[in-house]
PDB file of C-alpha atoms in Angstrom:
ATOM      1  CA  MET A   1     -21.519 -12.673  18.066  1.00 32.00           C
ATOM      2  CA  GLN A   2     -22.503 -12.479  21.596  1.00 37.00           C
ATOM      3  CA  ARG A   3     -22.937 -15.475  23.668  1.00 41.00           C
ATOM      4  CA  ALA A   4     -26.114 -16.041  25.765  1.00 53.00           C
ATOM      5  CA  LYS A   5     -25.581 -15.324  29.394  1.00 62.00           C
ATOM      6  CA  TYR A   6     -27.355 -18.588  30.329  1.00 67.00           C
ATOM      7  CA  PRO A   7     -28.099 -22.000  28.658  1.00 78.00           C
ATOM      8  CA  ALA A   8     -31.057 -21.874  26.185  1.00 91.00           C
ATOM      9  CA  LEU A   9     -34.543 -22.029  27.685  1.00 94.00           C
ATOM     10  CA  ILE A  10     -37.506 -22.807  25.569  1.00 97.00           C
ATOM     11  CA  VAL A  11     -41.113 -23.271  26.404  1.00 98.00           C
ATOM     12  CA  ALA A  12     -43.141 -25.849  24.609  1.00 98.00           C
ATOM     13  CA  LEU A  13     -46.994 -26.033  24.660  1.00 98.00           C
ATOM     14  CA  ASP A  14     -48.933 -29.429  24.569  1.00 96.00           C
ATOM     15  CA  GLY A  15     -52.438 -28.478  23.673  1.00 92.00           C
ATOM     16  CA  VAL A  16     -52.939 -25.119  25.482  1.00 95.00           C
ATOM     17  CA  THR A  17     -56.296 -24.136  24.353  1.00 92.00           C
ATOM     18  CA  ASP A  18     -57.213 -20.627  26.003  1.00 95.00           C
ATOM     19  CA  PRO A  19     -55.838 -17.771  23.826  1.00 96.00           C
ATOM     20  CA  ARG A  20     -55.377 -15.696  27.130  1.00 96.00           C
ATOM     21  CA  ASN A  21     -53.178 -18.433  28.586  1.00 96.00           C
ATOM     22  CA  LEU A  22     -51.130 -18.523  25.502  1.00 97.00           C
ATOM     23  CA  GLY A  23     -50.647 -14.743  25.552  1.00 97.00           C
ATOM     24  CA  ALA A  24     -49.836 -14.805  29.140  1.00 97.00           C
ATOM     25  CA  ILE A  25     -47.258 -17.807  28.735  1.00 97.00           C
ATOM     26  CA  ILE A  26     -45.742 -15.861  25.703  1.00 98.00           C
ATOM     27  CA  ARG A  27     -45.237 -12.765  28.071  1.00 97.00           C
ATOM     28  CA  SER A  28     -43.807 -14.744  30.957  1.00 98.00           C
ATOM     29  CA  ALA A  29     -41.509 -16.599  28.600  1.00 98.00           C
ATOM     30  CA  ALA A  30     -40.182 -13.234  27.366  1.00 97.00           C
ATOM     31  CA  ALA A  31     -39.900 -11.706  30.792  1.00 96.00           C
ATOM     32  CA  PHE A  32     -37.767 -14.690  32.088  1.00 95.00           C
ATOM     33  CA  GLY A  33     -35.476 -14.891  29.189  1.00 94.00           C
ATOM     34  CA  ALA A  34     -36.803 -17.792  27.145  1.00 96.00           C
ATOM     35  CA  ALA A  35     -35.238 -18.209  23.627  1.00 96.00           C
ATOM     36  CA  GLY A  36     -38.826 -19.007  22.172  1.00 97.00           C
ATOM     37  CA  VAL A  37     -41.970 -20.761  22.517  1.00 98.00           C
ATOM     38  CA  ILE A  38     -42.990 -23.855  20.553  1.00 97.00           C
ATOM     39  CA  MET A  39     -46.760 -24.620  20.051  1.00 95.00           C
ATOM     40  CA  THR A  40     -48.700 -27.272  18.275  1.00 93.00           C
ATOM     41  CA  GLU A  41     -50.671 -26.455  15.137  1.00 90.00           C
ATOM     42  CA  ARG A  42     -53.858 -28.356  15.835  1.00 87.00           C
ATOM     43  CA  ARG A  43     -55.805 -28.826  18.989  1.00 86.00           C
ATOM     44  CA  ALA A  44     -54.418 -25.665  20.373  1.00 90.00           C
ATOM     45  CA  ALA A  45     -54.981 -22.062  20.797  1.00 91.00           C
ATOM     46  CA  SER A  46     -53.954 -19.812  17.882  1.00 89.00           C
ATOM     47  CA  MET A  47     -52.561 -16.193  18.009  1.00 89.00           C
ATOM     48  CA  THR A  48     -55.956 -14.443  18.192  1.00 90.00           C
ATOM     49  CA  ALA A  49     -56.496 -10.877  19.313  1.00 93.00           C
ATOM     50  CA  SER A  50     -57.061 -12.152  22.835  1.00 95.00           C
ATOM     51  CA  ALA A  51     -53.552 -13.785  22.753  1.00 95.00           C
ATOM     52  CA  TRP A  52     -51.806 -10.902  21.054  1.00 94.00           C
ATOM     53  CA  LYS A  53     -53.450  -8.642  23.839  1.00 94.00           C
ATOM     54  CA  SER A  54     -52.522 -10.845  26.832  1.00 93.00           C
ATOM     55  CA  SER A  55     -48.953 -11.066  25.596  1.00 94.00           C
ATOM     56  CA  ALA A  56     -48.647  -7.394  26.005  1.00 94.00           C
ATOM     57  CA  GLY A  57     -46.380  -7.176  22.782  1.00 93.00           C
ATOM     58  CA  ALA A  58     -44.150 -10.159  23.828  1.00 95.00           C
ATOM     59  CA  ALA A  59     -45.570 -12.055  20.850  1.00 95.00           C
ATOM     60  CA  ALA A  60     -44.055  -9.437  18.512  1.00 95.00           C
ATOM     61  CA  ARG A  61     -40.509  -9.898  20.001  1.00 95.00           C
ATOM     62  CA  LEU A  62     -40.145 -13.595  21.029  1.00 96.00           C
ATOM     63  CA  PRO A  63     -39.846 -16.275  18.347  1.00 96.00           C
ATOM     64  CA  ILE A  64     -43.006 -18.548  18.171  1.00 96.00           C
ATOM     65  CA  ALA A  65     -42.961 -21.733  16.090  1.00 95.00           C
ATOM     66  CA  GLN A  66     -45.824 -23.862  15.280  1.00 95.00           C
ATOM     67  CA  VAL A  67     -45.089 -27.465  15.056  1.00 96.00           C
ATOM     68  CA  THR A  68     -47.254 -30.580  13.740  1.00 95.00           C
ATOM     69  CA  ASN A  69     -45.710 -33.234  16.137  1.00 96.00           C
ATOM     70  CA  LEU A  70     -44.627 -32.031  19.489  1.00 97.00           C
ATOM     71  CA  ALA A  71     -43.224 -35.666  20.193  1.00 96.00           C
ATOM     72  CA  ARG A  72     -40.781 -35.467  17.436  1.00 97.00           C
ATOM     73  CA  THR A  73     -39.841 -31.912  18.440  1.00 97.00           C
ATOM     74  CA  ILE A  74     -38.864 -32.969  21.885  1.00 98.00           C
ATOM     75  CA  ASP A  75     -36.771 -35.872  20.298  1.00 97.00           C
ATOM     76  CA  ALA A  76     -35.053 -33.165  18.039  1.00 96.00           C
ATOM     77  CA  ALA A  77     -34.685 -30.962  21.164  1.00 96.00           C
ATOM     78  CA  LYS A  78     -32.996 -33.699  23.170  1.00 96.00           C
ATOM     79  CA  LYS A  79     -30.617 -34.787  20.339  1.00 96.00           C
ATOM     80  CA  GLU A  80     -29.541 -30.953  20.508  1.00 94.00           C
ATOM     81  CA  GLY A  81     -28.787 -31.277  24.194  1.00 93.00           C
ATOM     82  CA  LEU A  82     -31.903 -29.953  25.783  1.00 94.00           C
ATOM     83  CA  PHE A  83     -33.077 -31.324  29.008  1.00 93.00           C
ATOM     84  CA  VAL A  84     -36.896 -31.733  28.662  1.00 96.00           C
ATOM     85  CA  VAL A  85     -38.990 -30.926  31.757  1.00 95.00           C
ATOM     86  CA  GLY A  86     -42.682 -31.451  31.726  1.00 95.00           C
ATOM     87  CA  LEU A  87     -45.091 -29.688  34.183  1.00 94.00           C
ATOM     88  CA  ASP A  88     -47.781 -31.963  35.798  1.00 90.00           C
ATOM     89  CA  GLY A  89     -49.600 -31.251  39.027  1.00 82.00           C
ATOM     90  CA  GLU A  90     -49.649 -34.994  39.860  1.00 81.00           C
ATOM     91  CA  SER A  91     -45.963 -35.551  39.699  1.00 83.00           C
ATOM     92  CA  GLU A  92     -44.173 -36.609  42.807  1.00 82.00           C
ATOM     93  CA  ASP A  93     -41.061 -34.862  41.755  1.00 78.00           C
ATOM     94  CA  VAL A  94     -41.213 -31.317  42.760  1.00 78.00           C
ATOM     95  CA  ILE A  95     -39.673 -28.245  41.018  1.00 85.00           C
ATOM     96  CA  SER A  96     -36.776 -28.003  43.288  1.00 78.00           C
ATOM     97  CA  SER A  97     -35.559 -31.158  41.845  1.00 77.00           C
ATOM     98  CA  MET A  98     -35.024 -29.530  38.461  1.00 74.00           C
ATOM     99  CA  LYS A  99     -31.236 -28.753  37.651  1.00 72.00           C
ATOM    100  CA  VAL A 100     -31.238 -25.656  35.841  1.00 69.00           C
ATOM    101  CA  ALA A 101     -27.839 -23.736  36.157  1.00 62.00           C
ATOM    102  CA  THR A 102     -25.836 -25.351  33.757  1.00 71.00           C
ATOM    103  CA  GLU A 103     -28.300 -27.151  31.183  1.00 83.00           C
ATOM    104  CA  ALA A 104     -30.390 -25.975  28.394  1.00 92.00           C
ATOM    105  CA  ILE A 105     -33.941 -26.570  28.925  1.00 94.00           C
ATOM    106  CA  MET A 106     -37.373 -27.024  27.339  1.00 96.00           C
ATOM    107  CA  ILE A 107     -40.276 -26.663  29.626  1.00 96.00           C
ATOM    108  CA  VAL A 108     -43.342 -28.433  28.496  1.00 98.00           C
ATOM    109  CA  VAL A 109     -46.726 -27.340  29.579  1.00 96.00           C
ATOM    110  CA  GLY A 110     -49.905 -29.256  29.085  1.00 93.00           C
ATOM    111  CA  SER A 111     -53.392 -28.355  28.216  1.00 90.00           C
ATOM    112  CA  GLU A 112     -55.571 -26.659  30.749  1.00 84.00           C
ATOM    113  CA  GLY A 113     -58.004 -29.648  31.303  1.00 84.00           C
ATOM    114  CA  LYS A 114     -56.036 -32.591  30.467  1.00 88.00           C
ATOM    115  CA  GLY A 115     -52.310 -31.650  31.311  1.00 90.00           C
ATOM    116  CA  LEU A 116     -49.658 -33.336  29.271  1.00 94.00           C
ATOM    117  CA  ALA A 117     -50.459 -36.016  26.657  1.00 94.00           C
ATOM    118  CA  ARG A 118     -49.266 -39.345  27.566  1.00 95.00           C
ATOM    119  CA  LEU A 119     -46.494 -39.584  24.822  1.00 96.00           C
ATOM    120  CA  THR A 120     -45.275 -36.056  25.563  1.00 96.00           C
ATOM    121  CA  ARG A 121     -45.082 -37.100  29.134  1.00 95.00           C
ATOM    122  CA  GLU A 122     -43.203 -40.063  28.340  1.00 96.00           C
ATOM    123  CA  LYS A 123     -40.589 -38.114  26.091  1.00 97.00           C
ATOM    124  CA  CYS A 124     -39.894 -35.721  29.070  1.00 96.00           C
ATOM    125  CA  ASP A 125     -36.631 -36.302  30.990  1.00 94.00           C
ATOM    126  CA  LEU A 126     -38.125 -35.152  34.156  1.00 93.00           C
ATOM    127  CA  VAL A 127     -41.905 -34.314  35.009  1.00 93.00           C
ATOM    128  CA  ILE A 128     -42.513 -32.021  37.969  1.00 92.00           C
ATOM    129  CA  SER A 129     -45.183 -30.548  39.951  1.00 87.00           C
ATOM    130  CA  ILE A 130     -45.304 -27.174  41.944  1.00 89.00           C
ATOM    131  CA  PRO A 131     -46.364 -27.929  45.450  1.00 88.00           C
ATOM    132  CA  ILE A 132     -49.486 -25.842  46.328  1.00 87.00           C
ATOM    133  CA  SER A 133     -51.940 -25.942  49.236  1.00 86.00           C
ATOM    134  CA  ALA A 134     -54.189 -29.064  49.572  1.00 82.00           C
ATOM    135  CA  THR A 135     -57.167 -26.797  49.518  1.00 83.00           C
ATOM    136  CA  THR A 136     -56.480 -25.870  45.666  1.00 82.00           C
ATOM    137  CA  GLU A 137     -56.897 -28.394  43.028  1.00 82.00           C
ATOM    138  CA  SER A 138     -54.422 -27.035  40.454  1.00 82.00           C
ATOM    139  CA  LEU A 139     -52.755 -23.908  38.874  1.00 88.00           C
ATOM    140  CA  ASN A 140     -53.711 -22.170  35.763  1.00 92.00           C
ATOM    141  CA  ALA A 141     -51.280 -23.256  32.991  1.00 94.00           C
ATOM    142  CA  SER A 142     -50.182 -19.861  32.432  1.00 96.00           C
ATOM    143  CA  VAL A 143     -49.411 -19.291  36.159  1.00 96.00           C
ATOM    144  CA  ALA A 144     -47.607 -22.694  36.406  1.00 95.00           C
ATOM    145  CA  THR A 145     -45.504 -21.734  33.475  1.00 96.00           C
ATOM    146  CA  ALA A 146     -44.482 -18.291  35.071  1.00 97.00           C
ATOM    147  CA  ILE A 147     -43.616 -20.116  38.414  1.00 94.00           C
ATOM    148  CA  ALA A 148     -41.510 -22.529  36.580  1.00 95.00           C
ATOM    149  CA  LEU A 149     -39.855 -19.950  34.558  1.00 96.00           C
ATOM    150  CA  PHE A 150     -39.170 -17.749  37.489  1.00 94.00           C
ATOM    151  CA  TRP A 151     -37.614 -20.728  39.225  1.00 92.00           C
ATOM    152  CA  VAL A 152     -35.246 -21.297  36.452  1.00 91.00           C
ATOM    153  CA  ASP A 153     -34.420 -17.564  36.373  1.00 90.00           C
ATOM    154  CA  GLN A 154     -33.509 -17.457  39.882  1.00 89.00           C
ATOM    155  CA  ALA A 155     -31.700 -20.493  40.134  1.00 86.00           C
ATOM    156  CA  ARG A 156     -29.452 -19.341  37.272  1.00 85.00           C
ATOM    157  CA  ARG A 157     -28.923 -16.075  38.696  1.00 84.00           C
ATOM    158  CA  LYS A 158     -27.598 -17.760  41.927  1.00 81.00           C
ATOM    159  CA  GLY A 159     -25.391 -19.888  39.882  1.00 69.00           C
TER     160      GLY A 159
END
């Protein structure tokens, strides 16, 4: 069995409701080497035709798991050694504070309107924001995910 070049990278979705965002996140996860995507069964987008189309085929290649309780899934991931990082535009910790080269990471993305649920946020080891211009309120969930995945990919390549 061939070992992965880098530690595990998983994306978890906390209530992402737009199927196009779901598909785009899956596509970005595949593009940047994620091992899979975890999504909640309720109050979240499902794999509709729009999600499949937005994923550009990545949904057929990347493992996607649906879970009933994201908080318990995060706890289990932490027990397996993953460092859990939440994305939140309000966080004072910025993306550059994320240590990525040697750790297995789960990136948790909140819903488009509400962001991370309180319990999900509390379960994260680190919650980060992506610095943006003050003239822009926030980033789209799929765009923020792609930026975070790119950041991890680039940091790991540099070693």
